[in-house]
mmCIF file with all atom_site columns, N, CA and C in Angstrom:
data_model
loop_
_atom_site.group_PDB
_atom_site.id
_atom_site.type_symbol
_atom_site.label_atom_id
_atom_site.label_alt_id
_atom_site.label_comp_id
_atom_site.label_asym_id
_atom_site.label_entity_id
_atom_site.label_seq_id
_atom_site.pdbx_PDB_ins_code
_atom_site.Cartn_x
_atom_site.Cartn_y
_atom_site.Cartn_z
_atom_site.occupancy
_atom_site.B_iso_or_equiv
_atom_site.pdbx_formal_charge
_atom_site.auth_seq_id
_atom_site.auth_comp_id
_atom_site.auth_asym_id
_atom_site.auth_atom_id
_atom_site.pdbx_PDB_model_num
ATOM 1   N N  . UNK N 1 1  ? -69.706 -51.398 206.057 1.00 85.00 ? 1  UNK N N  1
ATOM 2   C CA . UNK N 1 1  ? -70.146 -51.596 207.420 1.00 85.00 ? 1  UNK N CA 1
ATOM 3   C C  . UNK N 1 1  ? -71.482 -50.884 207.600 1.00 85.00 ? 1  UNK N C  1
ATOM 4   N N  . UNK N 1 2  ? -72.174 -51.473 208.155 1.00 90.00 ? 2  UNK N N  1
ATOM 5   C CA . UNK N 1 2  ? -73.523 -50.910 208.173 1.00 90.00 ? 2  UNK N CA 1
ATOM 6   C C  . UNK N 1 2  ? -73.939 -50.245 209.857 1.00 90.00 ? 2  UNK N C  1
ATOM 7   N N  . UNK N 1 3  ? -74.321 -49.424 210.143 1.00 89.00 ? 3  UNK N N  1
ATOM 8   C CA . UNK N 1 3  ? -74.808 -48.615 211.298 1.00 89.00 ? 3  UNK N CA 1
ATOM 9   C C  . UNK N 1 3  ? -75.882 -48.706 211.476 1.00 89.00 ? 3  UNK N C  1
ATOM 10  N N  . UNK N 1 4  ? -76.366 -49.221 212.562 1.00 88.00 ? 4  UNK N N  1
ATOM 11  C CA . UNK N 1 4  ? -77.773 -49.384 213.129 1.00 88.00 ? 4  UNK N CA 1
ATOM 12  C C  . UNK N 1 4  ? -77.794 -47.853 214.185 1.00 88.00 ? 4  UNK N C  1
ATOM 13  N N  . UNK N 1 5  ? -79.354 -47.739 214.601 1.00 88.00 ? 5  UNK N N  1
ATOM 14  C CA . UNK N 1 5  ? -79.817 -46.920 215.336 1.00 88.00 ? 5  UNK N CA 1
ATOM 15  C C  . UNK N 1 5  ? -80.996 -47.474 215.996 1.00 88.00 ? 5  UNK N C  1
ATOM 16  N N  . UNK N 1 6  ? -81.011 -47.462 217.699 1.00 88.00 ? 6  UNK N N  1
ATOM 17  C CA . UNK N 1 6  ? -82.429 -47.888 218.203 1.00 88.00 ? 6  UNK N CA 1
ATOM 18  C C  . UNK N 1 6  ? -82.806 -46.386 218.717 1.00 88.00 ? 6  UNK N C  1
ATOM 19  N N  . UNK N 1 7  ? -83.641 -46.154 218.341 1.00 89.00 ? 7  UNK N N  1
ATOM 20  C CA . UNK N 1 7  ? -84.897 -45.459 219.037 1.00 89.00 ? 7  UNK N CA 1
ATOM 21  C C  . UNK N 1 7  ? -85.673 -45.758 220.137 1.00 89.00 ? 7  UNK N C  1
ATOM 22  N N  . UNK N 1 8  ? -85.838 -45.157 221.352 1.00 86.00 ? 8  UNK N N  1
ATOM 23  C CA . UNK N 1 8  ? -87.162 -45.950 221.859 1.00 86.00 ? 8  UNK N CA 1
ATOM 24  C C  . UNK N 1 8  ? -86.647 -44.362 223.244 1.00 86.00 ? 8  UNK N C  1
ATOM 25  N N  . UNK N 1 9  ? -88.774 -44.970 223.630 1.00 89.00 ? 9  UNK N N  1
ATOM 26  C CA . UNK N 1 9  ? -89.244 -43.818 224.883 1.00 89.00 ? 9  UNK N CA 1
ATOM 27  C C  . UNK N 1 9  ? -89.473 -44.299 225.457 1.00 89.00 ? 9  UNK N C  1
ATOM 28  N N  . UNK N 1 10 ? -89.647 -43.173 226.614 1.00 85.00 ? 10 UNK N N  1
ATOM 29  C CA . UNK N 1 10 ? -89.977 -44.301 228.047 1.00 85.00 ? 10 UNK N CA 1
ATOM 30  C C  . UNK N 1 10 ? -90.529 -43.018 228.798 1.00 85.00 ? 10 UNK N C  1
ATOM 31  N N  . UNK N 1 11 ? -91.200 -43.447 230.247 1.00 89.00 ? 11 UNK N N  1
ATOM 32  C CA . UNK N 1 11 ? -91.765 -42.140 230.929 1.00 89.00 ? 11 UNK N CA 1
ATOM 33  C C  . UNK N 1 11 ? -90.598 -42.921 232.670 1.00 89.00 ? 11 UNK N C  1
ATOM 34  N N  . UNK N 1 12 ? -89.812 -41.754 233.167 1.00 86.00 ? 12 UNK N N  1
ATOM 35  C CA . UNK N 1 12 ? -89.135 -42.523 234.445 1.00 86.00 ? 12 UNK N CA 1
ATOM 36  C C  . UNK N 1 12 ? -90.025 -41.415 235.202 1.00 86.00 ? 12 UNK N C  1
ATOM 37  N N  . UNK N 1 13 ? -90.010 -42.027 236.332 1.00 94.00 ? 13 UNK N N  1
ATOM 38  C CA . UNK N 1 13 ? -90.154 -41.788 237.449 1.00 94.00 ? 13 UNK N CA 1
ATOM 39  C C  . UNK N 1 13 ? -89.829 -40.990 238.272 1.00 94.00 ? 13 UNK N C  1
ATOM 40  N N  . UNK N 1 14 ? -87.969 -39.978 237.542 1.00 94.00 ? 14 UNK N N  1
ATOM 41  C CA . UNK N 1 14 ? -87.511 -39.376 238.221 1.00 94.00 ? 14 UNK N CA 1
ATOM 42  C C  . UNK N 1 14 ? -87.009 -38.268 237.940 1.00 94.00 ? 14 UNK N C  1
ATOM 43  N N  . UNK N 1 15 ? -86.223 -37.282 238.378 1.00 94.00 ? 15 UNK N N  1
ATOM 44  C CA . UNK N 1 15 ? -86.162 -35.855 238.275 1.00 94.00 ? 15 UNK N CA 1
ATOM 45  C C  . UNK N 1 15 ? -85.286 -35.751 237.392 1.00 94.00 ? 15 UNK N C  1
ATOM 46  N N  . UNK N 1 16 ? -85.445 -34.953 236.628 1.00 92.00 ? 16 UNK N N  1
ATOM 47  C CA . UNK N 1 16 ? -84.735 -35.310 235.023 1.00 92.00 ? 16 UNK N CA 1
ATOM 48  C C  . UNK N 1 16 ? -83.010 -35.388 235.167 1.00 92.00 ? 16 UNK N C  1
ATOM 49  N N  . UNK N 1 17 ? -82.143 -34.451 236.217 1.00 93.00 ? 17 UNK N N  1
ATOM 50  C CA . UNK N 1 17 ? -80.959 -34.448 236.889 1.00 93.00 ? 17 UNK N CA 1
ATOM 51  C C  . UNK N 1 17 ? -80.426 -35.940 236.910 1.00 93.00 ? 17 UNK N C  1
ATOM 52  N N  . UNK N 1 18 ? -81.174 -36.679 237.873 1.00 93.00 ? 18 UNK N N  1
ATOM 53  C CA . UNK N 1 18 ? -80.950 -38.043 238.529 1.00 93.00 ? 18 UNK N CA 1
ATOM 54  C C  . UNK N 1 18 ? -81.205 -39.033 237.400 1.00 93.00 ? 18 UNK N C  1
ATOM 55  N N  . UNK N 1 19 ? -81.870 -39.235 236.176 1.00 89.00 ? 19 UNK N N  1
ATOM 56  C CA . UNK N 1 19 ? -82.136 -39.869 234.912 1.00 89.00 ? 19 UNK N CA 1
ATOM 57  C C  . UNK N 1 19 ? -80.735 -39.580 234.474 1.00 89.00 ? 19 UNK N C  1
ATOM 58  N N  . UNK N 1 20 ? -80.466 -38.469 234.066 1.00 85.00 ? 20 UNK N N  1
ATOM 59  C CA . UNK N 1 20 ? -79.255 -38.025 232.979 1.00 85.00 ? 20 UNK N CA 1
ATOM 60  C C  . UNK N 1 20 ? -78.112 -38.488 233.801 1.00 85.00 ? 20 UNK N C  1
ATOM 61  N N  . UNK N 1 21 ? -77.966 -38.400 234.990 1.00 87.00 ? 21 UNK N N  1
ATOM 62  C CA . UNK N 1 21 ? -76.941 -38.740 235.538 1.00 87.00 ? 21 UNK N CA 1
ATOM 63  C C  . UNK N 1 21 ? -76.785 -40.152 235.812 1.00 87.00 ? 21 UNK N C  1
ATOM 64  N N  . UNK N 1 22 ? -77.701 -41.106 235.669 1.00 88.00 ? 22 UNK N N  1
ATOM 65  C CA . UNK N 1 22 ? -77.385 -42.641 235.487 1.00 88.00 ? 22 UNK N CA 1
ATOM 66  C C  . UNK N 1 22 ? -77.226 -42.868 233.810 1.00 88.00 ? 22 UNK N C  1
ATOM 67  N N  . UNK N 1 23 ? -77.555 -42.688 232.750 1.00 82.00 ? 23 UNK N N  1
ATOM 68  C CA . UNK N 1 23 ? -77.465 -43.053 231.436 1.00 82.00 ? 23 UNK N CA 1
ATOM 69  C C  . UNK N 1 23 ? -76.039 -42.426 231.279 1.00 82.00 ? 23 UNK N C  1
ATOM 70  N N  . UNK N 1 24 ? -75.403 -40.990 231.894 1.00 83.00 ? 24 UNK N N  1
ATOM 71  C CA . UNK N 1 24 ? -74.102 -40.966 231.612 1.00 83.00 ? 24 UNK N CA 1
ATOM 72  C C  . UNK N 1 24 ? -73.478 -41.902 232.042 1.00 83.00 ? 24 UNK N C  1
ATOM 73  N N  . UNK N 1 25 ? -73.363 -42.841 232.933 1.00 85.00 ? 25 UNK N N  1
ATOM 74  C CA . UNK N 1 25 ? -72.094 -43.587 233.238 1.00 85.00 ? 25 UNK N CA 1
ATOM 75  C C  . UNK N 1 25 ? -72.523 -44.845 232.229 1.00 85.00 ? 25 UNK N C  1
ATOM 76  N N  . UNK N 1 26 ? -71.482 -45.146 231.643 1.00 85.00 ? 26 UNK N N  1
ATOM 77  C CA . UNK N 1 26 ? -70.962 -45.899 230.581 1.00 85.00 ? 26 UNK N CA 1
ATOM 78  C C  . UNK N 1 26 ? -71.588 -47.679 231.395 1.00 85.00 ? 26 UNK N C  1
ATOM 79  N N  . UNK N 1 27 ? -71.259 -47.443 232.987 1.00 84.00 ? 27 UNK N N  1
ATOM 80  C CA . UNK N 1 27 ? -71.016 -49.294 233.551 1.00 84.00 ? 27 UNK N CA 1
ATOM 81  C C  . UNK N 1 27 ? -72.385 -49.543 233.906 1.00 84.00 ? 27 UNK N C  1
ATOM 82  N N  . UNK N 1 28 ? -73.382 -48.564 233.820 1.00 87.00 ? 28 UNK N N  1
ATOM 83  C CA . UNK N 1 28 ? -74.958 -49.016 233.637 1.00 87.00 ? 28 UNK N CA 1
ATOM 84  C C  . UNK N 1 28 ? -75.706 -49.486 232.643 1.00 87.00 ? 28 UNK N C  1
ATOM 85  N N  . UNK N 1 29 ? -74.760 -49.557 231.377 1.00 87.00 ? 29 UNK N N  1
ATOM 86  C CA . UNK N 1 29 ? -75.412 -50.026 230.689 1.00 87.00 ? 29 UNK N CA 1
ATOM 87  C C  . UNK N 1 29 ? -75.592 -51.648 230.611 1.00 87.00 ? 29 UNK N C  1
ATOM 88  N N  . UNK N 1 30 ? -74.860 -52.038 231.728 1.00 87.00 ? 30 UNK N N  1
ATOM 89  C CA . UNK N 1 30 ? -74.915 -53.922 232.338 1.00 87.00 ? 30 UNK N CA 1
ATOM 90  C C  . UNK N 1 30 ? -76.216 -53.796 233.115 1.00 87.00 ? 30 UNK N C  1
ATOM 91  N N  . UNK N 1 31 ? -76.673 -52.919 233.648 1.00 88.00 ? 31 UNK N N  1
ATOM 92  C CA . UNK N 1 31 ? -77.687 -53.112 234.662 1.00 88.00 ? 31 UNK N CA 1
ATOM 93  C C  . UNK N 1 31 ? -79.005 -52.930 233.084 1.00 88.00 ? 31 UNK N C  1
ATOM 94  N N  . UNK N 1 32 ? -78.659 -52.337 231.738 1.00 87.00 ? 32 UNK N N  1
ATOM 95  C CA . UNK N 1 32 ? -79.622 -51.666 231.271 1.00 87.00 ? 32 UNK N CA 1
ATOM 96  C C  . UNK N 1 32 ? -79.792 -52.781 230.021 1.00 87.00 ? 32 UNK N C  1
ATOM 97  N N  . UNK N 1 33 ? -78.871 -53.807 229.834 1.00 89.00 ? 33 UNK N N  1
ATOM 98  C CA . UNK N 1 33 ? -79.135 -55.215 229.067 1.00 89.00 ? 33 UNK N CA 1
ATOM 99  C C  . UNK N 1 33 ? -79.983 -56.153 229.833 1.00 89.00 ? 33 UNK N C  1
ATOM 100 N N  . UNK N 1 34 ? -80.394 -56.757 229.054 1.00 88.00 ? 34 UNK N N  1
ATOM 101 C CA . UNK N 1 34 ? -81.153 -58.125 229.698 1.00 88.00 ? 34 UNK N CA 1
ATOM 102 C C  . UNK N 1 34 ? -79.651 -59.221 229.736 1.00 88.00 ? 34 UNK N C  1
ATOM 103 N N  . UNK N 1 35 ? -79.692 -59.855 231.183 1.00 88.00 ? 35 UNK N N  1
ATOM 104 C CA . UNK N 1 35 ? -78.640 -60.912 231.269 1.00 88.00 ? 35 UNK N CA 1
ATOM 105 C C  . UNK N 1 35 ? -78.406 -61.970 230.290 1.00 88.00 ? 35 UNK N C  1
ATOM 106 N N  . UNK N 1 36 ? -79.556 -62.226 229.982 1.00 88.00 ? 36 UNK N N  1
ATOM 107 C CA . UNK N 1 36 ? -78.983 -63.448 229.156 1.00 88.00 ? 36 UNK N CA 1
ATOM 108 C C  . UNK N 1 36 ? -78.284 -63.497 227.557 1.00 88.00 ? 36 UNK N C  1
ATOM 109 N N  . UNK N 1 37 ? -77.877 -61.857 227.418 1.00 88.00 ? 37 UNK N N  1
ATOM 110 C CA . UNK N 1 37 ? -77.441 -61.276 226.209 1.00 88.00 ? 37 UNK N CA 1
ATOM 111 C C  . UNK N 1 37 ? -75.926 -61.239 226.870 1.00 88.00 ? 37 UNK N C  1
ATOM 112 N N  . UNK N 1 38 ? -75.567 -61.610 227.874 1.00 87.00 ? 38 UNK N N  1
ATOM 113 C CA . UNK N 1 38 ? -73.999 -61.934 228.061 1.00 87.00 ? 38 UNK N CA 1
ATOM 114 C C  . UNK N 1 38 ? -73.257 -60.599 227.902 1.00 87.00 ? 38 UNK N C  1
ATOM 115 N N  . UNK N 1 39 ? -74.067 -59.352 227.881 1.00 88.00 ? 39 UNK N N  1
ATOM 116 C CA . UNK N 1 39 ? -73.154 -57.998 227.846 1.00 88.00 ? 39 UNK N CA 1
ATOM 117 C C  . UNK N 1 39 ? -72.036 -57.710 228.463 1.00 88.00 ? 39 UNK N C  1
ATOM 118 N N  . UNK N 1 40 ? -70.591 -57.536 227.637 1.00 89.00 ? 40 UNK N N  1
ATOM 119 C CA . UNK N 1 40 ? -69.384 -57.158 227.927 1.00 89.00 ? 40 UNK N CA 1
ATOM 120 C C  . UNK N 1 40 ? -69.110 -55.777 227.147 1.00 89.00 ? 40 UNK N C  1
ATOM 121 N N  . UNK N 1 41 ? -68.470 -55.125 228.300 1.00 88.00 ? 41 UNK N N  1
ATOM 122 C CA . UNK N 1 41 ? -67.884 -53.789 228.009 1.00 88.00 ? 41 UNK N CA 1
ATOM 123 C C  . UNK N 1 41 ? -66.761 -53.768 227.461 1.00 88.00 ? 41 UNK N C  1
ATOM 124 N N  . UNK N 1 42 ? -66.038 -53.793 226.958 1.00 89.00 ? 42 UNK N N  1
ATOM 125 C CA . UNK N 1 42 ? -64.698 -53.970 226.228 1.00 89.00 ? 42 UNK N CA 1
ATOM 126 C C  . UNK N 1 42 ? -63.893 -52.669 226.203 1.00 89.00 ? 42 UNK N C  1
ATOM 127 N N  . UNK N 1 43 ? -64.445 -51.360 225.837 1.00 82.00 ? 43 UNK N N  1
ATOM 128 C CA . UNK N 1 43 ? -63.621 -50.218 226.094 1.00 82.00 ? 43 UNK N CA 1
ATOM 129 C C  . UNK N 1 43 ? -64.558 -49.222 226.495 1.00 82.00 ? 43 UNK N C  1
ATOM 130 N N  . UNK N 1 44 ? -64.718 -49.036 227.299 1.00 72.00 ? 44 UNK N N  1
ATOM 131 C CA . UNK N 1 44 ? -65.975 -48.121 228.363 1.00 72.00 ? 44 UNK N CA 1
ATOM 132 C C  . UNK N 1 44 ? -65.126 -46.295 227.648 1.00 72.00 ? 44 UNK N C  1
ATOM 133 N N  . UNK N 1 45 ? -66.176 -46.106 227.392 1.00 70.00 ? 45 UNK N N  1
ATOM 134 C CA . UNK N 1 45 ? -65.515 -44.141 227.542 1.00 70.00 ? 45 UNK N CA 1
ATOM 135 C C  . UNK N 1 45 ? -66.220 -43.770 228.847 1.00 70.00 ? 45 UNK N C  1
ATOM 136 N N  . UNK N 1 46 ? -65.233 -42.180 228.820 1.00 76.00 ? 46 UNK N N  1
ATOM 137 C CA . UNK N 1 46 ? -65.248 -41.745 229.792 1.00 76.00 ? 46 UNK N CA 1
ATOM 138 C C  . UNK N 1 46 ? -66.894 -41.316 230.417 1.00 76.00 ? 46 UNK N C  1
ATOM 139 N N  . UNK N 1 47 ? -67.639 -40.914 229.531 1.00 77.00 ? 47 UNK N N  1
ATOM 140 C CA . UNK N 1 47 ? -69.264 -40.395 229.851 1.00 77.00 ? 47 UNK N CA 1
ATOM 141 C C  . UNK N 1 47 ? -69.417 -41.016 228.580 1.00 77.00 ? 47 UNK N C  1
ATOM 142 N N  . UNK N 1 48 ? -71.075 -41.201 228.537 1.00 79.00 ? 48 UNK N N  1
ATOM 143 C CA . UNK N 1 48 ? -71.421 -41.268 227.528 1.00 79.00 ? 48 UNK N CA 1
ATOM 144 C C  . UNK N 1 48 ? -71.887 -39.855 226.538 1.00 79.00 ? 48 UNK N C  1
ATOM 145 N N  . UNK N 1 49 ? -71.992 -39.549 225.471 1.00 80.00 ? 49 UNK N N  1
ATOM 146 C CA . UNK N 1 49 ? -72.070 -38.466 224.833 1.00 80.00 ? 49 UNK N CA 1
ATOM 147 C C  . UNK N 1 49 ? -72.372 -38.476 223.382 1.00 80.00 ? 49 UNK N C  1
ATOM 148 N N  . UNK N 1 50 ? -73.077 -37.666 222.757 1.00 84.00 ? 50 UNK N N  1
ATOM 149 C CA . UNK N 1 50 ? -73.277 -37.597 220.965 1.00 84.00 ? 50 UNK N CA 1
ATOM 150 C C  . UNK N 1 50 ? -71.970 -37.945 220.484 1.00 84.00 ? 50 UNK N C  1
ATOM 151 N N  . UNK N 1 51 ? -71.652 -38.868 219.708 1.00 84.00 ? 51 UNK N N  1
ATOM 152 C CA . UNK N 1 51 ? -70.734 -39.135 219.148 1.00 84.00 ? 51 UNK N CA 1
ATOM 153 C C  . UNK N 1 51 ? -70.141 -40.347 220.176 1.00 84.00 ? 51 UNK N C  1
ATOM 154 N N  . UNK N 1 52 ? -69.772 -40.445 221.287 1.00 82.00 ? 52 UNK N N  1
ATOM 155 C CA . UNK N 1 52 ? -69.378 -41.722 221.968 1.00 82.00 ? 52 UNK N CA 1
ATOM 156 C C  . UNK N 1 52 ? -69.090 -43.024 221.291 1.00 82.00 ? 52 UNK N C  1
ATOM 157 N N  . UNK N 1 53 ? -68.243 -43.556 221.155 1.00 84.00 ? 53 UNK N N  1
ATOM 158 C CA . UNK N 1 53 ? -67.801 -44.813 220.822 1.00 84.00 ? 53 UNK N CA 1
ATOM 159 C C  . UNK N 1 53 ? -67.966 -46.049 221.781 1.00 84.00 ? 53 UNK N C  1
ATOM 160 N N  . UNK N 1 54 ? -68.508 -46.446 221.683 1.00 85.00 ? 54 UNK N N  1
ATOM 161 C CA . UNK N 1 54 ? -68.652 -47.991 222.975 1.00 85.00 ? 54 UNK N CA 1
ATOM 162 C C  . UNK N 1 54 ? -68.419 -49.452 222.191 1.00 85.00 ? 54 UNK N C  1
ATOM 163 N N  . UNK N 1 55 ? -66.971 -50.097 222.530 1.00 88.00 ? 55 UNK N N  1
ATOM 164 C CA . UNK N 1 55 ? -66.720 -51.351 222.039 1.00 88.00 ? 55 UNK N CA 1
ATOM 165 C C  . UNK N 1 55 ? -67.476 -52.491 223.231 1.00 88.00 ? 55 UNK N C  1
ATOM 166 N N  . UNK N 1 56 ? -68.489 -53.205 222.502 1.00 88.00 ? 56 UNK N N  1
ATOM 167 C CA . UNK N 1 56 ? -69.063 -54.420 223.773 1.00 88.00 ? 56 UNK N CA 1
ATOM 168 C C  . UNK N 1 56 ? -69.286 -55.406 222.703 1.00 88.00 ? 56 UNK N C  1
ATOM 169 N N  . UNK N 1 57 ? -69.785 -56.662 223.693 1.00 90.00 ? 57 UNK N N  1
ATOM 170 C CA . UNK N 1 57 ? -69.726 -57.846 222.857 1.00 90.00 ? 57 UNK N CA 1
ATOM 171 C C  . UNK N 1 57 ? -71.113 -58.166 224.136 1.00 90.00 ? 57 UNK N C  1
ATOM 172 N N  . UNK N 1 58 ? -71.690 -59.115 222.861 1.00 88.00 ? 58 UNK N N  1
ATOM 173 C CA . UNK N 1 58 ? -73.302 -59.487 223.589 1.00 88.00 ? 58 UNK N CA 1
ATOM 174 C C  . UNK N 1 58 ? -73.369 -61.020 222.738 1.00 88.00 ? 58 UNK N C  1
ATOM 175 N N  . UNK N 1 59 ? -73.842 -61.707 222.965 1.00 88.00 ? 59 UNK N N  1
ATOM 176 C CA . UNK N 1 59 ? -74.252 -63.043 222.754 1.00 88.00 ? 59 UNK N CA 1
ATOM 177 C C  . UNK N 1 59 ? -75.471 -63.330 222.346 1.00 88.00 ? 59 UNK N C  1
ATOM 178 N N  . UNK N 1 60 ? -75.852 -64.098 221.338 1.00 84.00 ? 60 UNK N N  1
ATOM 179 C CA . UNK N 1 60 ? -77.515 -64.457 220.536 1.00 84.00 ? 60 UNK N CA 1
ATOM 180 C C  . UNK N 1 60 ? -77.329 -65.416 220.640 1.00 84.00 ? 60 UNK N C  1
ATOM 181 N N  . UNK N 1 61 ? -77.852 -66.542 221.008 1.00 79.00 ? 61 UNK N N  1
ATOM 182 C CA . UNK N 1 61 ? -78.046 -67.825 221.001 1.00 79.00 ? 61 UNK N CA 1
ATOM 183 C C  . UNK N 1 61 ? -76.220 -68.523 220.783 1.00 79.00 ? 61 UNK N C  1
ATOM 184 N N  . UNK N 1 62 ? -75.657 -68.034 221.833 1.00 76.00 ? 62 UNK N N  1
ATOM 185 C CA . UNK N 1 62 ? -74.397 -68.448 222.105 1.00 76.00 ? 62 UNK N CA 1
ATOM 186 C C  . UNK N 1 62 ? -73.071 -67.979 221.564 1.00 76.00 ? 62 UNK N C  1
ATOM 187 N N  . UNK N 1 63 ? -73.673 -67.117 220.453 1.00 75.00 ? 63 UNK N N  1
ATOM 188 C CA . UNK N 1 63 ? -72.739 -66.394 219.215 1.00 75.00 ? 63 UNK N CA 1
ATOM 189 C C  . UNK N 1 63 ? -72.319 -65.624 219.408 1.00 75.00 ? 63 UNK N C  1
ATOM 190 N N  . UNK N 1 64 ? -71.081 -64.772 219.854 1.00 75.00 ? 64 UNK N N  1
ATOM 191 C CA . UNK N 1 64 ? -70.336 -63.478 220.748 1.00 75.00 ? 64 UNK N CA 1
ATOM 192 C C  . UNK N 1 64 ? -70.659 -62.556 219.324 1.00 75.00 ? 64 UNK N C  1
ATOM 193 N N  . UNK N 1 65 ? -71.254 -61.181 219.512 1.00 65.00 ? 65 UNK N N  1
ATOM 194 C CA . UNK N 1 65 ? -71.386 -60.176 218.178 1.00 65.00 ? 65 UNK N CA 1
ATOM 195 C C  . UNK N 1 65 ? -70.810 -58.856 218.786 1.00 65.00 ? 65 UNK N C  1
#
């Protein structure tokens, strides 16, 4: 089984508190896909965290992955 990793930066807008406290909740990460990737949550944990497990299913040209 192979493990991917994305990287990526960004500059927000907001007070570092109010950032950390939206990327912890697990059900933003629907607001944080692009729609037409069909993002499903399948077993949400409790926060997100180093080590966190997140089961979802997303769609590529119609194909559930």
């Amino acid at each position: 089984m192979r493990i991917y990793e994305i990287h990526r930066q960004m500059t927000v807008p907001a007070e570092q508190k109010e950032v950390f406290s939206f990327f912890d909740r697990p059900e933003n990460l629907t607001d944080l896909t692009p729609s037409d990737l069909g993002f499903q949550m399948l077993t949400p944990p409790a926060a997100i965290h180093n080590g966190a497990v997140i089961d979802y299913v997303i769609n590529i040209s119609t194909v559930p992955l």
